[in-house]
Coordinates of C-alpha atoms and ligand atoms in Angstrom, one line a residue:
M224 CA 156.2 191.2 187.8
I225 CA 156.1 187.6 187.4
S226 CA 153.5 187.1 184.8
D227 CA 150.2 184.4 184.5
S228 CA 151.7 183.2 181.2
L229 CA 155.3 182.6 183.1
Q230 CA 153.7 180.7 185.4
R231 CA 152.0 178.6 183.5
A232 CA 154.5 177.6 181.2
L233 CA 156.6 176.5 184.4
I234 CA 153.7 174.4 185.6
A235 CA 153.6 172.5 182.0
H236 CA 157.5 172.2 182.0
L237 CA 157.4 170.7 185.2
E238 CA 154.5 168.2 184.1
S239 CA 156.8 167.7 180.9
W240 CA 159.0 166.1 183.5
G241 CA 156.8 164.3 184.9
L242 CA 156.5 166.4 188.4
R243 CA 153.5 166.6 190.4
R244 CA 152.0 169.2 193.1
F245 CA 150.9 167.2 196.6
T246 CA 149.7 169.0 199.3
S247 CA 149.1 166.0 201.6
D248 CA 151.7 164.0 203.3
D249 CA 149.4 160.5 202.7
A250 CA 148.2 161.4 199.1
Y251 CA 152.4 161.9 198.6
F252 CA 153.3 158.9 200.2
Q253 CA 150.8 156.8 198.9
W254 CA 151.9 157.8 195.1
Q255 CA 155.4 157.3 196.2
R256 CA 154.6 153.6 197.4
Q257 CA 152.7 153.0 194.1
L258 CA 155.5 153.9 191.9
L259 CA 158.7 152.7 193.3
S260 CA 159.2 149.1 194.9
A261 CA 160.1 148.3 198.3
Q262 CA 163.4 148.1 197.7
E263 CA 164.0 151.2 195.6
L264 CA 162.4 153.1 198.6
S265 CA 164.7 151.5 200.7
A266 CA 167.7 152.1 198.9
L267 CA 166.3 156.0 198.3
H268 CA 166.2 156.0 202.5
G269 CA 169.8 154.8 202.5
H270 CA 170.9 157.6 199.9
V271 CA 169.1 160.0 202.0
E272 CA 171.1 158.7 205.7
R273 CA 174.3 159.1 204.0
K274 CA 174.2 162.4 202.2
R275 CA 173.1 163.6 205.6
Q276 CA 177.0 162.9 207.1
G277 CA 178.0 165.6 204.7
S278 CA 180.7 163.9 202.4
A279 CA 181.1 165.0 198.6
A280 CA 180.9 161.4 197.4
D281 CA 177.6 160.6 199.7
E282 CA 176.1 163.3 198.0
V283 CA 177.3 163.0 194.5
A284 CA 175.9 159.5 194.8
F285 CA 172.7 160.8 196.2
Y286 CA 172.1 163.1 193.0
D287 CA 173.5 160.2 190.7
A288 CA 170.8 158.2 192.3
T289 CA 168.1 160.0 192.2
A290 CA 168.3 161.3 188.7
H291 CA 167.2 157.8 187.7
P292 CA 164.1 158.2 185.5
R293 CA 162.1 155.8 187.9
I294 CA 163.2 158.1 190.7
L295 CA 163.4 161.8 189.8
P296 CA 159.5 162.5 189.0
V297 CA 158.9 160.7 192.0
L298 CA 161.9 162.5 194.7
Y299 CA 161.5 165.6 192.9
S300 CA 157.9 166.4 193.2
Q301 CA 158.6 167.0 196.6
R302 CA 160.1 170.3 195.9
Y303 CA 156.7 171.4 192.9
D304 CA 156.7 174.5 194.4
Y305 CA 160.4 174.8 195.2
Y306 CA 160.6 175.0 191.4
L307 CA 157.7 176.9 191.1
T308 CA 158.6 179.7 192.9
I309 CA 162.3 180.1 192.4
G310 CA 161.9 178.7 188.8
S311 CA 159.5 182.4 188.4
L312 CA 161.6 184.8 190.3
V313 CA 164.8 183.8 188.3
A314 CA 163.1 183.6 184.9
S315 CA 161.9 187.1 185.2
R316 CA 165.3 188.4 185.9
I317 CA 167.3 187.3 182.8
A318 CA 165.6 188.7 179.7
D319 CA 168.4 190.9 178.9
A320 CA 171.3 188.9 179.5
Q321 CA 173.3 187.3 176.6
T322 CA 174.7 184.1 178.4
V323 CA 173.8 182.4 181.5
L324 CA 175.6 179.8 183.6
D325 CA 173.7 177.5 185.9
F326 CA 175.8 176.4 188.8
G327 CA 174.6 173.1 190.3
C328 CA 172.2 172.8 187.8
G329 CA 171.2 169.1 189.1
V330 CA 169.2 167.5 186.7
G331 CA 168.3 170.8 184.6
I332 CA 164.7 171.0 185.2
L333 CA 164.8 174.7 185.8
T334 CA 168.1 175.3 183.0
T335 CA 165.8 173.7 180.4
F336 CA 162.9 175.7 180.9
Y337 CA 165.1 178.9 181.4
A338 CA 166.6 178.2 177.6
K339 CA 163.2 177.4 176.5
R340 CA 161.8 180.3 177.5
F341 CA 164.7 182.5 176.0
P342 CA 166.3 181.0 172.6
H343 CA 167.8 184.0 172.0
I344 CA 170.4 184.0 175.5
R345 CA 173.1 180.8 175.4
F346 CA 173.1 178.7 179.0
V347 CA 175.3 176.4 180.2
G348 CA 174.4 174.1 183.5
V349 CA 177.2 172.7 185.4
D350 CA 176.9 170.2 188.1
R351 CA 179.7 167.4 189.0
S352 CA 176.6 164.5 189.3
A353 CA 177.4 162.2 186.3
V354 CA 173.6 161.3 185.8
S355 CA 172.1 164.3 186.5
I356 CA 174.5 165.9 183.3
S357 CA 173.4 162.8 181.1
Q358 CA 169.7 163.1 182.2
A359 CA 169.9 167.0 181.7
Q360 CA 171.5 166.4 178.2
D361 CA 168.5 163.8 177.4
K362 CA 166.0 166.3 178.6
A363 CA 167.3 169.5 176.5
K364 CA 167.7 167.1 173.2
A365 CA 164.2 165.9 173.8
L366 CA 163.3 169.6 173.9
G367 CA 165.4 170.7 170.6
L368 CA 167.2 173.1 172.6
E369 CA 169.8 174.0 170.8
N370 CA 170.9 177.3 173.2
L371 CA 171.8 174.9 176.1
R372 CA 175.0 173.1 176.7
F373 CA 175.6 170.8 180.0
D374 CA 178.9 169.9 181.6
C375 CA 179.9 167.4 184.0
R376 CA 182.7 169.2 186.7
E377 CA 183.4 169.8 190.0
V378 CA 184.1 173.3 190.5
A379 CA 186.6 172.3 193.6
R380 CA 189.0 171.1 191.3
E381 CA 188.3 172.8 188.0
P382 CA 187.6 176.1 186.6
L383 CA 183.6 177.1 184.9
P384 CA 183.7 176.8 181.1
G385 CA 183.8 180.2 180.4
R386 CA 182.3 183.8 181.0
F387 CA 179.0 184.7 181.7
D388 CA 177.0 187.8 182.4
L389 CA 174.4 186.5 184.5
V390 CA 175.8 183.1 187.0
V391 CA 172.8 181.8 188.9
A392 CA 173.1 179.3 192.1
T393 CA 170.0 178.1 193.6
H394 CA 170.1 175.9 196.1
A395 CA 174.1 174.9 195.2
L396 CA 176.3 176.8 197.4
V397 CA 175.8 175.9 201.1
Q398 CA 174.8 172.4 201.3
V399 CA 176.1 171.9 204.5
E400 CA 172.7 171.9 206.1
Q401 CA 173.9 171.2 209.6
D402 CA 176.2 174.0 209.6
P403 CA 175.4 176.7 212.1
G404 CA 177.3 179.5 210.7
L405 CA 179.0 182.3 213.0
P406 CA 178.2 183.2 216.9
S407 CA 177.5 186.7 217.9
R408 CA 179.8 188.7 219.8
D409 CA 177.5 187.5 223.2
W410 CA 174.5 186.7 224.2
T411 CA 173.3 190.6 224.6
T412 CA 174.0 191.1 220.6
F413 CA 173.1 189.5 217.3
E414 CA 175.6 191.3 216.1
R415 CA 178.7 189.4 214.7
A416 CA 182.7 190.7 215.1
H417 CA 184.2 190.8 211.7
D418 CA 186.5 188.5 212.4
V419 CA 188.4 187.4 209.1
H420 CA 189.8 183.9 211.0
Q421 CA 185.8 182.8 211.9
Q422 CA 184.3 184.0 208.1
S423 CA 187.3 181.8 206.5
Q424 CA 186.9 179.1 208.4
F425 CA 182.7 179.2 207.8
E426 CA 184.1 179.7 204.2
E427 CA 185.9 176.7 204.0
R428 CA 184.0 174.5 206.0
T429 CA 181.0 174.9 203.9
G430 CA 183.2 175.2 200.5
I431 CA 181.5 178.1 199.5
G432 CA 184.7 180.0 199.5
T433 CA 185.8 177.9 196.6
R434 CA 182.2 177.9 194.4
L435 CA 181.9 181.8 195.4
D436 CA 185.8 182.5 193.8
R437 CA 184.9 180.3 191.1
L438 CA 181.6 181.8 190.1
C439 CA 182.8 185.4 190.6
A440 CA 186.3 184.3 188.2
A441 CA 183.3 183.2 185.5
L442 CA 180.9 186.4 185.6
S443 CA 181.9 189.1 183.2
T444 CA 182.4 192.7 184.0
P445 CA 179.6 194.3 184.3
G446 CA 177.8 191.4 185.3
R447 CA 174.7 189.7 187.7
M448 CA 174.5 186.9 190.1
I449 CA 171.5 185.5 191.4
V450 CA 171.7 183.4 194.5
F451 CA 169.2 181.9 196.9
E452 CA 170.7 179.1 199.3
K453 CA 169.5 177.9 203.0
T454 CA 170.7 180.7 204.8
R455 CA 167.5 182.3 206.6
Q456 CA 169.4 181.3 210.2
L457 CA 170.6 185.2 210.9
S458 CA 173.8 183.2 211.7
R459 CA 174.2 181.7 208.3
R460 CA 172.8 184.7 206.5
V461 CA 175.9 187.0 208.0
P462 CA 178.5 184.7 206.7
F463 CA 177.2 184.1 203.9
Q464 CA 176.1 187.8 202.8
R465 CA 179.8 188.5 204.3
A466 CA 181.5 186.2 201.3
L467 CA 179.7 187.6 198.9
T468 CA 180.3 191.4 199.5
G469 CA 184.1 190.5 200.1
R470 CA 184.1 189.4 196.4
G471 CA 183.0 192.7 195.5
L472 CA 178.8 191.7 195.1
S473 CA 176.8 194.2 195.7
L474 CA 172.9 194.8 195.8
V475 CA 170.5 195.5 193.0
E476 CA 167.1 194.6 194.5
Q477 CA 166.2 193.9 198.3
P478 CA 166.6 190.4 199.3
E479 CA 163.7 188.4 199.5
P480 CA 162.7 185.9 202.1
I481 CA 160.7 183.1 200.5
R482 CA 158.1 180.9 201.8
Y483 CA 157.0 177.6 200.0
R484 CA 155.8 174.3 200.4
L485 CA 157.7 170.9 200.6
V486 CA 154.2 168.8 200.4
E487 CA 152.9 169.2 203.7
E488 CA 155.8 171.4 205.1
I489 CA 156.5 175.0 204.9
A490 CA 160.4 176.0 204.0
D491 CA 161.4 179.0 204.7
D492 CA 164.5 179.7 202.9
G493 CA 166.7 182.2 200.9
P494 CA 166.5 185.2 200.9
F495 CA 167.2 185.7 197.2
Y496 CA 169.5 187.8 196.0
L497 CA 170.2 190.0 192.9
M498 CA 173.6 191.4 192.8
K499 CA 176.2 192.7 190.1
N500 CA 179.6 193.0 190.2
E501 CA 180.2 196.6 189.2
G502 CA 179.1 199.9 190.2
R503 CA 178.0 202.0 193.4
E504 CA 176.5 199.9 195.9
R505 CA 172.8 201.6 196.3
L506 CA 171.1 198.9 199.1
A507 CA 172.5 198.1 202.6
W508 CA 173.3 194.8 203.5
D509 CA 171.1 193.9 206.7
E510 CA 172.6 191.9 209.6
S511 CA 170.1 192.0 211.8
P512 CA 167.3 189.6 212.6
E513 CA 164.2 189.7 210.4
P514 CA 160.7 190.9 211.8
D515 CA 159.3 187.9 213.4
E516 CA 156.1 187.0 214.9
G517 CA 156.6 187.6 218.4
L518 CA 153.7 188.8 220.6
P519 CA 154.6 192.8 220.2
F520 CA 155.3 193.5 224.3
N521 CA 152.3 195.6 226.2
P522 CA 152.3 195.4 229.8
S523 CA 149.1 196.5 230.1
V524 CA 147.0 194.2 228.2
T525 CA 148.9 191.0 230.0
K526 CA 146.0 189.2 231.9
P527 CA 146.0 187.2 234.9
A528 CA 145.8 183.7 233.9
A529 CA 142.6 181.5 234.6
A530 CA 142.6 179.7 237.8
G531 CA 144.0 176.3 237.2
S532 CA 146.1 177.0 234.0
D533 CA 149.4 176.9 233.5
E534 CA 149.9 179.8 230.5
P535 CA 151.8 182.8 231.3
L536 CA 151.3 186.0 230.9
Y537 CA 153.7 186.9 228.6
E538 CA 155.6 184.3 226.0
N539 CA 157.8 185.2 223.2
H540 CA 160.4 182.4 221.6
H541 CA 161.3 185.3 218.8
A542 CA 164.3 187.5 218.4
S543 CA 161.9 190.3 219.6
A544 CA 162.1 189.1 222.7
Q545 CA 165.3 190.7 223.7
A546 CA 163.6 193.9 223.2
A547 CA 160.3 193.0 225.5
W548 CA 163.2 191.6 228.1
Q549 CA 165.2 195.0 227.8
R550 CA 161.5 197.1 228.4
L551 CA 160.6 195.2 231.6
H552 CA 159.9 197.5 234.5
N553 CA 161.8 197.6 237.2
R554 CA 163.5 194.4 236.6
S555 CA 165.4 192.7 239.1
I556 CA 167.4 189.8 238.7
V557 CA 166.8 187.0 241.5
K558 CA 169.6 184.1 239.8
E559 CA 171.2 183.9 236.6
T560 CA 174.1 181.9 235.1
T561 CA 176.2 182.6 232.1
K562 CA 177.7 179.8 230.9
T563 CA 179.9 178.3 227.3
E564 CA 178.7 175.3 226.3
T565 CA 180.5 172.3 224.9
D566 CA 180.1 173.4 220.9
G567 CA 181.5 176.8 222.3
R568 CA 178.1 179.1 222.2
Q569 CA 177.5 181.1 225.1
L570 CA 174.1 180.5 226.9
H571 CA 172.6 182.9 229.6
V572 CA 169.6 182.2 231.5
E573 CA 167.8 184.8 234.1
F574 CA 165.0 184.4 236.6
G575 CA 164.1 187.7 238.3
R576 CA 160.9 190.3 239.4
S577 CA 159.6 193.0 237.2
D578 CA 156.1 195.1 237.6
E579 CA 154.8 192.6 234.6
G580 CA 155.2 189.5 236.8
R581 CA 157.9 186.9 237.5
Y582 CA 160.2 186.1 234.0
L583 CA 162.5 183.7 233.0
Y584 CA 164.7 185.0 230.1
C585 CA 167.1 182.9 227.9
A586 CA 169.4 184.3 225.5
N587 CA 172.4 182.8 223.3
T588 CA 174.8 183.2 221.0
F589 CA 173.1 181.8 218.3
D590 CA 170.0 183.8 218.1
R591 CA 167.5 182.0 220.3
R592 CA 165.8 184.3 223.0
Q593 CA 162.9 183.7 224.8
L594 CA 161.4 185.4 227.5
V595 CA 158.5 183.9 229.6
I596 CA 156.3 185.7 232.3
V597 CA 153.6 184.7 234.8
E598 CA 152.4 185.6 238.2
P599 CA 154.4 185.9 241.1
A600 CA 152.0 183.0 242.8
R601 CA 153.3 180.9 239.5
A602 CA 157.1 181.7 240.0
A603 CA 158.2 178.2 241.0
M604 CA 157.2 176.8 238.2
L605 CA 159.7 179.2 236.2
D606 CA 161.9 178.5 238.6
A607 CA 162.2 175.0 237.3
Y608 CA 162.7 175.8 233.8
Y609 CA 165.7 178.0 235.2
H610 CA 167.1 174.9 236.5
E611 CA 166.6 172.3 233.7
I612 CA 168.0 175.1 231.3
A613 CA 171.0 175.9 233.6
G614 CA 171.9 172.8 234.3
G615 CA 171.9 171.9 230.5
Ligands
SAM1627 C1 170.3 170.6 195.9 S1 170.7 170.6 193.6 C2 169.9 171.8 193.5 C3 169.9 171.9 191.9 C4 169.2 172.9 191.1 N1 170.1 174.3 191.1 C5 168.1 173.0 191.7 O1 167.9 174.8 192.0 O2 166.8 172.8 191.6 C6 172.6 171.2 194.7 C7 173.4 170.7 193.1 O3 174.4 171.3 193.1 C8 175.6 170.1 192.6 N2 176.7 170.6 193.1 C9 177.4 170.7 194.6 N3 178.5 171.4 194.5 C10 178.9 171.5 193.3 C11 180.4 171.5 193.1 N4 181.3 171.6 193.9 N5 180.6 171.4 191.2 C12 179.7 170.6 190.9 N6 178.1 170.8 191.3 C13 177.8 171.1 192.6 C14 175.0 169.0 193.4 O4 175.5 167.9 192.4 C15 173.6 169.0 192.8 O5 173.4 168.6 192.0

């Protein structure tokens, strides 16, 4: 679906912004030190730290500082693969729109690409960082883009300017990265209760409620919306999806989890959603955990560990550990603890026997699942882990 010519055009566009692709931290940081002074780097680290605290003012200060032409290419090069991946996914879904809003457009790296690629479409980029918007305006002027304008506004305070048949928000709706989301009903399940109060608290503390209301109000009928946020964790994905469905949005295509590179690190992000605000719902919203890389549970392949080795017979730290635990044969619990931790999450730890061996199982209401099986002779090791976890 994504053509080579689109990718090539995007690569050339990122180059025109001075962005470079790195796959090694050493090479990237060496380049960073060549381009920025120690003073600039220390100021930048200060902004990153303050942004982490989560106040809106600190976030705006961070985006204002990083929009500076000396900092911009250096910092945004870390997101090179993000731009390539998300820019391609969005651009390949834009062609039949007439008016597009890019909410939280930042310095306009992607907005200017879309506008250049689709001269027949009118684009508006909105952001609350004044320096980012001024940088975006300069770039649009330099590229001679007449189908694009940028507008500086805080959507928590004022509505969006106009109505659009496509609204795009990528990494702009759920900025509070440390918000854990919504807990499951209890440790035995991944299901979330339909609790209106919990949902509205999530939307309020992450700011996503107001932002989505504004975006929906700016969407023509019929209209489409593309969103891509840090909502890969089930506990965040569920309330995020409920916020979307609660506003009458339905899926046009199956949401796609996205993996991209941040220099050396691999980011598992998204999913990428394309939705519409009118018409019959065809696709169901999925509230179950993603298929994971947990070892398939097959008792016949659990082998005795080598003498002297601490290696377990079976180990799974993913959601699929729950199904493996349920399939243990002749499971009998030796000891178990279920407790509520200080942050409200419920934790269950269980040490027991089964035909497959001695096992330790851990589960909590934020989707942690862990199953370890060892030979009976190594039970003391699991017993020690049990007390460590149960004791907090
Ligand atoms: C991580 S950047 C993403 C930029 C761009 N969308 C991209 O994909 O690269 C998030 C942007 O959203 C903007 N933003 C966050 N909350 C906003 C709000 N309430 N009103 C306007 N802009 C906002 C921030 O200023 C920031 O520039």
